[in-house]
mmCIF file with all atom_site columns, C-alpha atoms in Angstrom:
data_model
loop_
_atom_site.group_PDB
_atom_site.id
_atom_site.type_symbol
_atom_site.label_atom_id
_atom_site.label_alt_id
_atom_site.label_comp_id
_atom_site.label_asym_id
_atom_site.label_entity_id
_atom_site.label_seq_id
_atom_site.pdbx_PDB_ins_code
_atom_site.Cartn_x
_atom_site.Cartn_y
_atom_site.Cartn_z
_atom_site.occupancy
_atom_site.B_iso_or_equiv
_atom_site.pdbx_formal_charge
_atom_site.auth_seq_id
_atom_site.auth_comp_id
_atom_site.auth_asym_id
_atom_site.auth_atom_id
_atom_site.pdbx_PDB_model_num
ATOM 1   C CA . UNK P 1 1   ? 80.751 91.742  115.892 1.00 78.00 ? 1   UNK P CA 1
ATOM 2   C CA . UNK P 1 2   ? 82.587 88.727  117.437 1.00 84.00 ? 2   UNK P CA 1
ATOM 3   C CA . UNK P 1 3   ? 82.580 90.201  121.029 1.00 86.00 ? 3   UNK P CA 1
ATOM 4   C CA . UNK P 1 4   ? 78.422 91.248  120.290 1.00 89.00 ? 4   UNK P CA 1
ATOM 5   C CA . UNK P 1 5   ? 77.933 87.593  120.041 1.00 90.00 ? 5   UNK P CA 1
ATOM 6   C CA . UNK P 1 6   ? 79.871 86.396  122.188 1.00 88.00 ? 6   UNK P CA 1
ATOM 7   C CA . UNK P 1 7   ? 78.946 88.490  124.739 1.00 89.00 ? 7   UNK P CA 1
ATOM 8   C CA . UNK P 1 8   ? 75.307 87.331  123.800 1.00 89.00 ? 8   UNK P CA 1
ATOM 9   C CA . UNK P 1 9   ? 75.908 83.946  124.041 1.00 89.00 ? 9   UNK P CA 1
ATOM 10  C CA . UNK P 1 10  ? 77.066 83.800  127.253 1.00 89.00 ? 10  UNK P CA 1
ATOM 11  C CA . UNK P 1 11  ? 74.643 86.187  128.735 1.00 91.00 ? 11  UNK P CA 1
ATOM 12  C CA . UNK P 1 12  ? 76.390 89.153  129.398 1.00 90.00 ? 12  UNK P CA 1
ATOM 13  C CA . UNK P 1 13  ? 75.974 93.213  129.302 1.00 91.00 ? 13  UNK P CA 1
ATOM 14  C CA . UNK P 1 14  ? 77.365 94.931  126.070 1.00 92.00 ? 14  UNK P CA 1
ATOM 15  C CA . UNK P 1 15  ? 77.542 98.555  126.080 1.00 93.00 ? 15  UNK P CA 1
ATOM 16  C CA . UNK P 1 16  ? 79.280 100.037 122.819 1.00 93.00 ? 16  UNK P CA 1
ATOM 17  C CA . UNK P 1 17  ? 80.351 103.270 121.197 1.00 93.00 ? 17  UNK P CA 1
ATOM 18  C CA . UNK P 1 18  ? 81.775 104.076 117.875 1.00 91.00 ? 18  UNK P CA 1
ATOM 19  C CA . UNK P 1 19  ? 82.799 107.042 115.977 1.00 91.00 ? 19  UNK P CA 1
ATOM 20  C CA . UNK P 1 20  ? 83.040 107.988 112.118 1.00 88.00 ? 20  UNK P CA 1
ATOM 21  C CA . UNK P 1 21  ? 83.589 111.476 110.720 1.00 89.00 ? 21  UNK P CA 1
ATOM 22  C CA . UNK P 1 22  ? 81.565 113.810 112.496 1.00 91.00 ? 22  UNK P CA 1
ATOM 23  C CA . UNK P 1 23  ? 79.083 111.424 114.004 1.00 92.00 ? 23  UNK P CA 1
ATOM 24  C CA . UNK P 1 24  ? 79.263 109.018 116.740 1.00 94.00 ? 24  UNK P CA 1
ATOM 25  C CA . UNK P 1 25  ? 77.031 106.240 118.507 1.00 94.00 ? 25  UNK P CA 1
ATOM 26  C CA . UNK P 1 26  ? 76.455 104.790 121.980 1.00 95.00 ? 26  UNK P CA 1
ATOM 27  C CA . UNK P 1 27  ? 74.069 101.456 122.983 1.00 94.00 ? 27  UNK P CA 1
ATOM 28  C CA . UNK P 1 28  ? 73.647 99.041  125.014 1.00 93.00 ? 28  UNK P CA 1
ATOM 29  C CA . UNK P 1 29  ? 72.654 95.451  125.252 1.00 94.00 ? 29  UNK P CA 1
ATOM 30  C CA . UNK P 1 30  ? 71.713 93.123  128.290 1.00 91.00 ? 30  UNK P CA 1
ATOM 31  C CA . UNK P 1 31  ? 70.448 89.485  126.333 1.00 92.00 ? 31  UNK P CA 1
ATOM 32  C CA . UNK P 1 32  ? 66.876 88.721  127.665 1.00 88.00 ? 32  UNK P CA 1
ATOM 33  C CA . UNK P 1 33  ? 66.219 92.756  127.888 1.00 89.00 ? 33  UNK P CA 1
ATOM 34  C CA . UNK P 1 34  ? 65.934 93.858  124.901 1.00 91.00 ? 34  UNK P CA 1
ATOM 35  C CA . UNK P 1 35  ? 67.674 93.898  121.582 1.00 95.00 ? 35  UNK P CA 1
ATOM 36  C CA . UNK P 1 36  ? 70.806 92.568  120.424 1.00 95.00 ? 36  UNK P CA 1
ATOM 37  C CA . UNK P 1 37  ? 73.622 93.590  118.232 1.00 94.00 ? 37  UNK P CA 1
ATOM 38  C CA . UNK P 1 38  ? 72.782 92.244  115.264 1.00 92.00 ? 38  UNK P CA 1
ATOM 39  C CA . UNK P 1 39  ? 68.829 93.102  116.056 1.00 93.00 ? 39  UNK P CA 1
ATOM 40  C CA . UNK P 1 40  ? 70.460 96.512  115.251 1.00 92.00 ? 40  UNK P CA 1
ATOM 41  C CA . UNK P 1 41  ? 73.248 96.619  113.239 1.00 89.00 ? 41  UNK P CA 1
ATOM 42  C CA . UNK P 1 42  ? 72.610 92.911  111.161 1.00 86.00 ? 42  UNK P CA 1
ATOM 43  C CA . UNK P 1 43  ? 75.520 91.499  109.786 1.00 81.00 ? 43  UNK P CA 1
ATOM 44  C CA . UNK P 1 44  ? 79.126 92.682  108.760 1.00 77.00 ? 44  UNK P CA 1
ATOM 45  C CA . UNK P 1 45  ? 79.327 94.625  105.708 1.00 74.00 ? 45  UNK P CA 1
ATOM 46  C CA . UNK P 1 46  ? 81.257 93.189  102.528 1.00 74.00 ? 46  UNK P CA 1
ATOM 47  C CA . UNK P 1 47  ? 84.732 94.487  103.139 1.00 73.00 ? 47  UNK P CA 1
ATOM 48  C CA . UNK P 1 48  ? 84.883 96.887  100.127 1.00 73.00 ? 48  UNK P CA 1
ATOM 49  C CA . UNK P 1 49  ? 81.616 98.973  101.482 1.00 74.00 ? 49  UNK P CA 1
ATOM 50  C CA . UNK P 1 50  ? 82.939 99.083  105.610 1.00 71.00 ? 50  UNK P CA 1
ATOM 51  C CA . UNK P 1 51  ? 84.369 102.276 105.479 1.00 71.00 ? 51  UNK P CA 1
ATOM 52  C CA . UNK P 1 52  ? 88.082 102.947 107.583 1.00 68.00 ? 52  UNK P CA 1
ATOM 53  C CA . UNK P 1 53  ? 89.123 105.448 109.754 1.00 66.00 ? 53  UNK P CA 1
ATOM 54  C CA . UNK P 1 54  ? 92.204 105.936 107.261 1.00 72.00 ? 54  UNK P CA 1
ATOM 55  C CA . UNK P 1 55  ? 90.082 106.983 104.380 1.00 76.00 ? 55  UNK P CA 1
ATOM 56  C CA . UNK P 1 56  ? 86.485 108.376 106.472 1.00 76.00 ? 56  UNK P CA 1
ATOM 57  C CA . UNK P 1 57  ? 88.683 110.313 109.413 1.00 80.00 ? 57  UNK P CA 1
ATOM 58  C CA . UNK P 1 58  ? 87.346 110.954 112.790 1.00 83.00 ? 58  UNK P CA 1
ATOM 59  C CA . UNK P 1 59  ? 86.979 114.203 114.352 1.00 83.00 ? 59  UNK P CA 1
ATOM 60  C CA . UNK P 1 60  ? 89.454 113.895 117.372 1.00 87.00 ? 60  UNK P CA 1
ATOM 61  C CA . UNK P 1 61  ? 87.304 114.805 119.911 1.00 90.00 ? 61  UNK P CA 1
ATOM 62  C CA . UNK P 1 62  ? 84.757 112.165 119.264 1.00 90.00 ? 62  UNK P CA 1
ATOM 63  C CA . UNK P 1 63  ? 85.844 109.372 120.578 1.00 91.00 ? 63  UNK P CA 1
ATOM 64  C CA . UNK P 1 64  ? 86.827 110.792 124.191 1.00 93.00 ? 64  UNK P CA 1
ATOM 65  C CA . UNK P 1 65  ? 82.817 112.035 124.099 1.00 93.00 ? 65  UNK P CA 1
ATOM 66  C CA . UNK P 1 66  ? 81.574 108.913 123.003 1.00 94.00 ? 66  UNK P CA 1
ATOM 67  C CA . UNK P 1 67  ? 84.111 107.024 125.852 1.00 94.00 ? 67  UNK P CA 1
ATOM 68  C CA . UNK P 1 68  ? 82.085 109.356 128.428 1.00 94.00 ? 68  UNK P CA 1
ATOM 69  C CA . UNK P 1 69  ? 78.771 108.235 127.533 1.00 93.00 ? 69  UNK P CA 1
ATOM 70  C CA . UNK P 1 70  ? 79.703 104.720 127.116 1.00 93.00 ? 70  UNK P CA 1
ATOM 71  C CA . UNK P 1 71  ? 81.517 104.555 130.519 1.00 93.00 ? 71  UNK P CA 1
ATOM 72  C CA . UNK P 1 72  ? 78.360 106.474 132.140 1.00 93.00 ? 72  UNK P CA 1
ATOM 73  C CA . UNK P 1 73  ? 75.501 103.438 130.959 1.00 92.00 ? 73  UNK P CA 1
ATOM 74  C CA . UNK P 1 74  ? 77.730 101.245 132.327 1.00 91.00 ? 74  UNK P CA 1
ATOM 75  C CA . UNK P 1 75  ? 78.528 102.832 135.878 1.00 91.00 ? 75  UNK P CA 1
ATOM 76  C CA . UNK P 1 76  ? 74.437 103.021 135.381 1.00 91.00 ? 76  UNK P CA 1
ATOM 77  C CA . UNK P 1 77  ? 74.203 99.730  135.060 1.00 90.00 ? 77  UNK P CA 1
ATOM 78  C CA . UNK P 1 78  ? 76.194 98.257  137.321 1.00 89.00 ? 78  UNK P CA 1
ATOM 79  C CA . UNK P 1 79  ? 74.843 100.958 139.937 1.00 91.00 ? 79  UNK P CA 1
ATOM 80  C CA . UNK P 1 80  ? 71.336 100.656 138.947 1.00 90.00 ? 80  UNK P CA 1
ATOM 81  C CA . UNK P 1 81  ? 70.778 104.096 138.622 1.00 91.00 ? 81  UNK P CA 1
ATOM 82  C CA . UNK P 1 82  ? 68.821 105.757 135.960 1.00 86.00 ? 82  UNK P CA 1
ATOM 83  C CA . UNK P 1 83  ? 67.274 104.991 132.992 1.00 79.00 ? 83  UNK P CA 1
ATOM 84  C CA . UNK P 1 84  ? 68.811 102.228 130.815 1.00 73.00 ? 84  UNK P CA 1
ATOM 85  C CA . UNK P 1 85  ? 70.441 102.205 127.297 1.00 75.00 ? 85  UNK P CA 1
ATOM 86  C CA . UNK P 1 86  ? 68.631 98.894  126.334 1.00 83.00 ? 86  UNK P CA 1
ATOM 87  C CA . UNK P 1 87  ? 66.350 99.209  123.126 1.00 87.00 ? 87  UNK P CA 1
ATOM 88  C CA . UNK P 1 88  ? 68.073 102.523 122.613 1.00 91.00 ? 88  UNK P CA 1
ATOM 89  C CA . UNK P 1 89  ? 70.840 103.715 120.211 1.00 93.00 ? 89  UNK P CA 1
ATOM 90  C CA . UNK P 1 90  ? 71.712 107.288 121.153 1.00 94.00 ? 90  UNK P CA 1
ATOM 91  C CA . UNK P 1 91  ? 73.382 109.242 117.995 1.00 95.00 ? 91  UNK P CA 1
ATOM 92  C CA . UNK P 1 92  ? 75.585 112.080 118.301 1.00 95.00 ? 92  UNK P CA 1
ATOM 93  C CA . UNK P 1 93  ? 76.179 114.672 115.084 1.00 94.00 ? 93  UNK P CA 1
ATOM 94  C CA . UNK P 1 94  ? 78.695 116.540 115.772 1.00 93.00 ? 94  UNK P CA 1
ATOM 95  C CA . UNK P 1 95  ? 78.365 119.203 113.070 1.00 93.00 ? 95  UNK P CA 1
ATOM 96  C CA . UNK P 1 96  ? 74.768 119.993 114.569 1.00 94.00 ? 96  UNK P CA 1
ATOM 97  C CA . UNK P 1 97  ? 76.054 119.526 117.810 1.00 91.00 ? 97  UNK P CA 1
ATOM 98  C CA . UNK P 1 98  ? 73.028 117.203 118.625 1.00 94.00 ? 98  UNK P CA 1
ATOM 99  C CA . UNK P 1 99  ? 71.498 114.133 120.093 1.00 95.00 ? 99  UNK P CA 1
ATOM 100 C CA . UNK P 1 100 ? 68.879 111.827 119.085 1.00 95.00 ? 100 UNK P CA 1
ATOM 101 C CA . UNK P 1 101 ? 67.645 108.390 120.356 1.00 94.00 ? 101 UNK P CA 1
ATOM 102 C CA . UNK P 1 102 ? 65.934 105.782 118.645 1.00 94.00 ? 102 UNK P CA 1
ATOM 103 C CA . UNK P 1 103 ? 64.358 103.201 120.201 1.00 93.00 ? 103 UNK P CA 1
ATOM 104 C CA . UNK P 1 104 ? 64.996 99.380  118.462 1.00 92.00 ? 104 UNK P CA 1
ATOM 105 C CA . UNK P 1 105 ? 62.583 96.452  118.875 1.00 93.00 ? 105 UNK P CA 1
ATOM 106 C CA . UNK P 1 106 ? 63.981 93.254  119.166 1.00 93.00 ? 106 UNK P CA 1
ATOM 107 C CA . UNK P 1 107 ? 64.087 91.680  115.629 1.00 94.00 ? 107 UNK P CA 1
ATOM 108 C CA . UNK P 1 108 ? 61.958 87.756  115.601 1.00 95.00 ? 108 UNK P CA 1
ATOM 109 C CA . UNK P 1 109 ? 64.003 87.422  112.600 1.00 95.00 ? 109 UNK P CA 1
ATOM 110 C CA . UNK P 1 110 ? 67.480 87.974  113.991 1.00 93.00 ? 110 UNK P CA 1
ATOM 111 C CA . UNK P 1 111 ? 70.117 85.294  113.459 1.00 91.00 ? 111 UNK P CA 1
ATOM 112 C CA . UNK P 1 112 ? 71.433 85.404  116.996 1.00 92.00 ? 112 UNK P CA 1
ATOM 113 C CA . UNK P 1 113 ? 68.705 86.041  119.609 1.00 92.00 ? 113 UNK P CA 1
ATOM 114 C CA . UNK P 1 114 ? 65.020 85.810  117.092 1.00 92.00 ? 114 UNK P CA 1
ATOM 115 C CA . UNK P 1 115 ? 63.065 82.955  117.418 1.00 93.00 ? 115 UNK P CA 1
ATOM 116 C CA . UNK P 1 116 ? 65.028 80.603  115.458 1.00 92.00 ? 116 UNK P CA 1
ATOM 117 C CA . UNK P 1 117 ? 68.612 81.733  115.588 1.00 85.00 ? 117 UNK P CA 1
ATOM 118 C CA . UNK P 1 118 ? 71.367 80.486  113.601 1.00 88.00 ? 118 UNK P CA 1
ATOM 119 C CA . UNK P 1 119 ? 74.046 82.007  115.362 1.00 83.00 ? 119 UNK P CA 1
ATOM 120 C CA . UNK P 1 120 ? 74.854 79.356  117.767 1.00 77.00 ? 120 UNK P CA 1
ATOM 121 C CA . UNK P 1 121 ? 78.523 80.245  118.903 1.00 75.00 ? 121 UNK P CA 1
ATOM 122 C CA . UNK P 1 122 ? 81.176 83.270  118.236 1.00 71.00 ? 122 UNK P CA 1
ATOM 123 C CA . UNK P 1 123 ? 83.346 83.349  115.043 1.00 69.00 ? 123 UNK P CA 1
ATOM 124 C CA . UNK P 1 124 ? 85.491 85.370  113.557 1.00 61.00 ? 124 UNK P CA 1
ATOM 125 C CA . UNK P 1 125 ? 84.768 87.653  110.768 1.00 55.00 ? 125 UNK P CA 1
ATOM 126 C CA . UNK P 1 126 ? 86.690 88.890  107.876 1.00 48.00 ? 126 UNK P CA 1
ATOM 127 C CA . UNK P 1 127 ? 86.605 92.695  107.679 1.00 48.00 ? 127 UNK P CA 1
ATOM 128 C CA . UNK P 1 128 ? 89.310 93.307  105.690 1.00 51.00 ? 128 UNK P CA 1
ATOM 129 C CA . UNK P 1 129 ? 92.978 94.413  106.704 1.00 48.00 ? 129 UNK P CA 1
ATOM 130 C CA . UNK P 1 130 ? 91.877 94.756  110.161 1.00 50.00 ? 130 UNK P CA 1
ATOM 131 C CA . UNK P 1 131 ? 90.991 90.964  110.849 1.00 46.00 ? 131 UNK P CA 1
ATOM 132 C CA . UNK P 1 132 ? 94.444 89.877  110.158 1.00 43.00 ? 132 UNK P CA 1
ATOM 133 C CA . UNK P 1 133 ? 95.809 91.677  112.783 1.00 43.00 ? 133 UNK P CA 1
ATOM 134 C CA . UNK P 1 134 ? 93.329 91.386  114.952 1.00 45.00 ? 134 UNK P CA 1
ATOM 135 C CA . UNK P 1 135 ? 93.083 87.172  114.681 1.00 44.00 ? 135 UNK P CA 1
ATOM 136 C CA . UNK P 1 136 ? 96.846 87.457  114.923 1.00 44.00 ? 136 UNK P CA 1
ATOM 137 C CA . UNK P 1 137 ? 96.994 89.918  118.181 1.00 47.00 ? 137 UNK P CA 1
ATOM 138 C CA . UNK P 1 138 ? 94.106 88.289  119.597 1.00 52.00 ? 138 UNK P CA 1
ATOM 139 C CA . UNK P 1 139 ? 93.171 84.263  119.048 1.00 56.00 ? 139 UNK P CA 1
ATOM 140 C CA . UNK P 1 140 ? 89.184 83.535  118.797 1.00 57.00 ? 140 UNK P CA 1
ATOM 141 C CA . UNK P 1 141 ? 89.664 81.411  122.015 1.00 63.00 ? 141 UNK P CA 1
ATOM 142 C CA . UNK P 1 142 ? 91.794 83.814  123.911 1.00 66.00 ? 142 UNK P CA 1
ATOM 143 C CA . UNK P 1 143 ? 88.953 86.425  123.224 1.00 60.00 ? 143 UNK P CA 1
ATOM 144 C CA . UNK P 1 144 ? 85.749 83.938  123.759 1.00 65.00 ? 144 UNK P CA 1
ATOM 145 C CA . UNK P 1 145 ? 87.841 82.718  127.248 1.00 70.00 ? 145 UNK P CA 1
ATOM 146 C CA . UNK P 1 146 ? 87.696 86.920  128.254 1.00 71.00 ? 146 UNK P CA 1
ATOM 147 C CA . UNK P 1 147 ? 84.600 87.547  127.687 1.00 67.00 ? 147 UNK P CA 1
ATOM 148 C CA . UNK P 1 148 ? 83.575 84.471  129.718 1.00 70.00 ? 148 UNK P CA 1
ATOM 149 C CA . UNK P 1 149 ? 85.267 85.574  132.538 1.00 71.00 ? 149 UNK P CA 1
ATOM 150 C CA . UNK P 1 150 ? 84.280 89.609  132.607 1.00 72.00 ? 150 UNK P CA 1
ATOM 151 C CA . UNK P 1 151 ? 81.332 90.221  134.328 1.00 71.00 ? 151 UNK P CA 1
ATOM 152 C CA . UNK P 1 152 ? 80.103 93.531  131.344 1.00 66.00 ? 152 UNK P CA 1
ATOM 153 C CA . UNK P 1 153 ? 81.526 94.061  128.303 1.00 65.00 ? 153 UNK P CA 1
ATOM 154 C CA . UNK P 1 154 ? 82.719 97.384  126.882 1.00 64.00 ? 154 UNK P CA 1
#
């Protein structure tokens, strides 16, 4: 959720994908155009209910899919072709081999783009395991000095 906000913050394109089990998810965010992150998702869960890919699994062919649909909103995007992802979070189940869209509202209650957001710069979350190695791979300034320089975010 660290590169959501700070992607956010400093006003540029977000287009993600993710893939548990037998489902997977694409969206896309553009701040002023819709949506954000959080607007969607809200905050990190507690650590003991985020479920892993050691433990949930993920069907192997998933996240190659999900990579294609991702890496087609933003050649969209940056092409201006087509419809855009924003306001939308496209759902894929794999074991009914089936989409499904659903369109989000921005939420005037979100803490990083509603009317009165508290979310005022990028920080790093503790999710567990994972956050060690990632802070240690990957310093919060290192990452927040990336995504200031990339012009979209995937």
């Amino acid at each position: 959720i660290v590169i959501a906000d700070a992607a956010w913050l400093a006003g540029k394109p977000l287009f993600t994908a993710s893939v548990l089990r037998f489902q997977g998810q694409c969206a896309g965010f553009i701040p002023g155009q819709g949506p954000c992150y959080r607007c969607v998702f809200g905050d990190p869960p507690p650590i003991h209910r985020a479920p892993n890919c050691s433990d949930a699994g993920v069907l192997g062919v998933l996240p190659g899919m999900l990579g294609v649909l991702q890496a087609t909103q933003v050649l969209k995007f940056i092409l201006g072709l087509g419809e855009a992802y924003m306001g939308q979070l496209t759902l894929y189940n794999a074991l009914q081999s089936g989409f499904r869209t659903l369109h989000i509202a921005r939420d005037p209650q979100c803490t990083l783009c509603g009317h009165t957001p508290s979310i005022l710069q990028a920080q790093m979350h503790d999710i567990g395991p994972c956050s060690n190695t990632i802070s240690h791979f990957v310093p919060l300034q290192s990452l927040l000095a990336s995504v200031a320089k990339s012009p979209i975010l995937c």
